[in-house]
PDB file of C-alpha atoms in Angstrom:
ATOM      1  CA  MET K   1      12.035  19.479 -34.430  1.00 53.00           C
ATOM      2  CA  SER K   2       9.351  20.456 -33.131  1.00 61.00           C
ATOM      3  CA  ARG K   3       6.829  19.021 -29.598  1.00 64.00           C
ATOM      4  CA  ASP K   4       5.202  16.642 -32.133  1.00 64.00           C
ATOM      5  CA  ASP K   5       8.251  14.252 -32.815  1.00 69.00           C
ATOM      6  CA  ASN K   6       8.153  12.635 -29.491  1.00 68.00           C
ATOM      7  CA  PRO K   7       4.996  10.643 -29.293  1.00 67.00           C
ATOM      8  CA  ALA K   8       3.336  11.012 -26.175  1.00 68.00           C
ATOM      9  CA  PRO K   9       4.095   7.946 -23.682  1.00 72.00           C
ATOM     10  CA  ALA K  10       0.996   5.107 -23.561  1.00 83.00           C
ATOM     11  CA  ALA K  11      -1.374   5.005 -21.308  1.00 85.00           C
ATOM     12  CA  ASP K  12      -2.039   2.245 -18.854  1.00 86.00           C
ATOM     13  CA  PRO K  13      -5.828   1.746 -19.079  1.00 89.00           C
ATOM     14  CA  GLY K  14      -5.910  -0.291 -15.797  1.00 90.00           C
ATOM     15  CA  TRP K  15      -3.454   1.861 -13.792  1.00 91.00           C
ATOM     16  CA  TRP K  16      -5.956   1.898 -10.813  1.00 93.00           C
ATOM     17  CA  ARG K  17      -6.407  -1.888  -9.736  1.00 94.00           C
ATOM     18  CA  ALA K  18      -2.668  -2.089  -7.862  1.00 93.00           C
ATOM     19  CA  PRO K  19      -3.617   0.951  -5.349  1.00 95.00           C
ATOM     20  CA  LEU K  20      -7.447   0.015  -5.008  1.00 96.00           C
ATOM     21  CA  LEU K  21      -6.753  -3.590  -4.309  1.00 96.00           C
ATOM     22  CA  ALA K  22      -3.781  -2.848  -1.851  1.00 96.00           C
ATOM     23  CA  THR K  23      -6.165   0.414  -0.220  1.00 95.00           C
ATOM     24  CA  LEU K  24      -9.285  -2.041   0.056  1.00 96.00           C
ATOM     25  CA  ALA K  25      -7.079  -4.697   2.022  1.00 95.00           C
ATOM     26  CA  ALA K  26      -5.052  -2.512   4.018  1.00 93.00           C
ATOM     27  CA  LEU K  27      -7.181  -0.025   5.435  1.00 91.00           C
ATOM     28  CA  PRO K  28     -10.492  -2.178   7.191  1.00 91.00           C
ATOM     29  CA  LEU K  29      -7.211  -4.032   8.321  1.00 87.00           C
ATOM     30  CA  VAL K  30      -5.770  -1.272  10.280  1.00 84.00           C
ATOM     31  CA  ALA K  31      -8.966  -0.083  11.314  1.00 86.00           C
ATOM     32  CA  TRP K  32      -9.679  -2.877  12.561  1.00 83.00           C
ATOM     33  CA  GLN K  33      -6.519  -3.246  14.724  1.00 79.00           C
ATOM     34  CA  TYR K  34      -6.905   0.091  15.966  1.00 79.00           C
ATOM     35  CA  ALA K  35     -10.219  -0.855  17.198  1.00 81.00           C
ATOM     36  CA  MET K  36      -9.176  -4.125  18.662  1.00 76.00           C
ATOM     37  CA  PHE K  37      -5.956  -2.829  20.207  1.00 72.00           C
ATOM     38  CA  GLY K  38      -6.076   1.123  20.858  1.00 71.00           C
ATOM     39  CA  ASP K  39      -2.728   2.792  20.901  1.00 64.00           C
ATOM     40  CA  VAL K  40      -0.743  -0.235  21.947  1.00 64.00           C
ATOM     41  CA  THR K  41      -0.170  -1.854  18.705  1.00 56.00           C
ATOM     42  CA  PHE K  42       1.225   1.074  16.995  1.00 57.00           C
ATOM     43  CA  GLU K  43       3.001   2.520  19.885  1.00 66.00           C
ATOM     44  CA  VAL K  44       5.459  -0.568  18.450  1.00 63.00           C
ATOM     45  CA  PHE K  45       5.204  -0.145  14.791  1.00 71.00           C
ATOM     46  CA  ASP K  46       3.883   3.509  14.577  1.00 75.00           C
ATOM     47  CA  SER K  47       6.526   4.511  11.876  1.00 80.00           C
ATOM     48  CA  VAL K  48       5.928   0.901   9.766  1.00 85.00           C
ATOM     49  CA  VAL K  49       2.083   1.373   9.361  1.00 85.00           C
ATOM     50  CA  VAL K  50       2.432   5.274   8.715  1.00 85.00           C
ATOM     51  CA  CYS K  51       5.256   4.418   6.119  1.00 90.00           C
ATOM     52  CA  GLY K  52       2.726   1.650   4.333  1.00 92.00           C
ATOM     53  CA  LEU K  53      -0.286   3.758   4.558  1.00 91.00           C
ATOM     54  CA  GLY K  54       2.130   6.615   2.954  1.00 94.00           C
ATOM     55  CA  LEU K  55       3.467   4.498   0.069  1.00 95.00           C
ATOM     56  CA  ILE K  56      -0.401   3.656  -0.342  1.00 95.00           C
ATOM     57  CA  ALA K  57      -1.334   7.346  -1.078  1.00 95.00           C
ATOM     58  CA  VAL K  58       1.714   7.743  -2.976  1.00 96.00           C
ATOM     59  CA  SER K  59       0.730   4.604  -5.658  1.00 95.00           C
ATOM     60  CA  TRP K  60      -2.347   6.495  -6.346  1.00 95.00           C
ATOM     61  CA  PRO K  61      -0.894   9.755  -8.018  1.00 94.00           C
ATOM     62  CA  LEU K  62       2.135   7.992  -9.883  1.00 91.00           C
ATOM     63  CA  PRO K  63       1.994   8.858 -13.123  1.00 90.00           C
ATOM     64  CA  ARG K  64      -0.656   6.804 -15.448  1.00 90.00           C
ATOM     65  CA  ARG K  65       1.924   5.412 -17.598  1.00 90.00           C
ATOM     66  CA  ARG K  66       2.832   2.107 -18.523  1.00 89.00           C
ATOM     67  CA  THR K  67       6.204   2.357 -17.964  1.00 89.00           C
ATOM     68  CA  ALA K  68       5.371   3.313 -14.555  1.00 91.00           C
ATOM     69  CA  ARG K  69       3.211   0.399 -13.795  1.00 92.00           C
ATOM     70  CA  THR K  70       6.245  -1.689 -11.802  1.00 94.00           C
ATOM     71  CA  LEU K  71       6.834   1.712  -9.805  1.00 95.00           C
ATOM     72  CA  ARG K  72       2.950   1.762  -8.679  1.00 95.00           C
ATOM     73  CA  LEU K  73       2.662  -1.869  -8.363  1.00 95.00           C
ATOM     74  CA  THR K  74       5.979  -1.849  -5.980  1.00 96.00           C
ATOM     75  CA  ALA K  75       4.491   1.176  -3.829  1.00 96.00           C
ATOM     76  CA  ALA K  76       1.123  -0.733  -3.601  1.00 96.00           C
ATOM     77  CA  VAL K  77       2.550  -3.806  -2.028  1.00 96.00           C
ATOM     78  CA  ALA K  78       5.046  -2.192  -0.235  1.00 96.00           C
ATOM     79  CA  GLY K  79       2.403  -0.260   1.544  1.00 95.00           C
ATOM     80  CA  LEU K  80      -0.225  -3.263   2.037  1.00 95.00           C
ATOM     81  CA  ILE K  81       2.892  -5.422   3.607  1.00 94.00           C
ATOM     82  CA  CYS K  82       3.953  -2.196   5.773  1.00 92.00           C
ATOM     83  CA  THR K  83       0.561  -2.084   7.304  1.00 90.00           C
ATOM     84  CA  VAL K  84      -0.200  -6.106   7.576  1.00 90.00           C
ATOM     85  CA  LEU K  85       3.367  -6.203   9.638  1.00 88.00           C
ATOM     86  CA  PRO K  86       1.906  -5.634  13.173  1.00 82.00           C
ATOM     87  CA  LEU K  87      -1.190  -7.978  12.397  1.00 84.00           C
ATOM     88  CA  LEU K  88       1.407 -10.464  11.435  1.00 87.00           C
ATOM     89  CA  PHE K  89       3.525 -10.209  14.426  1.00 86.00           C
ATOM     90  CA  LEU K  90       0.435 -11.075  16.556  1.00 82.00           C
ATOM     91  CA  VAL K  91      -0.833 -13.793  15.027  1.00 88.00           C
ATOM     92  CA  PHE K  92       3.445 -15.468  15.321  1.00 91.00           C
ATOM     93  CA  LEU K  93       3.395 -14.206  18.912  1.00 89.00           C
ATOM     94  CA  VAL K  94      -0.131 -16.067  19.472  1.00 90.00           C
ATOM     95  CA  VAL K  95       0.664 -18.959  17.598  1.00 94.00           C
ATOM     96  CA  THR K  96       4.477 -19.264  19.381  1.00 95.00           C
ATOM     97  CA  LEU K  97       2.936 -18.708  22.773  1.00 93.00           C
ATOM     98  CA  THR K  98       0.448 -21.325  22.572  1.00 86.00           C
TER      99      THR K  98
END
């Protein structure tokens, strides 16, 4: 049996869409949160935001095959949700307290 007997996995032409959209949505929000609230927001949610940014960063170097599309999409969306959680919590607090 030679190496050519196993076909190469199909490449995913749109592999970059999920990580790019998650990056474009998350980074400005994190920068805005840090600019508005400083370290106060990240004292409570530091690990959540760091894990979210880490998941977004992990979604970029994942394999560019169609079989890894679900994993890449899951990592990008979970990272986006984790980076948006502090902002959603603050909005929830403002709505609840008014």
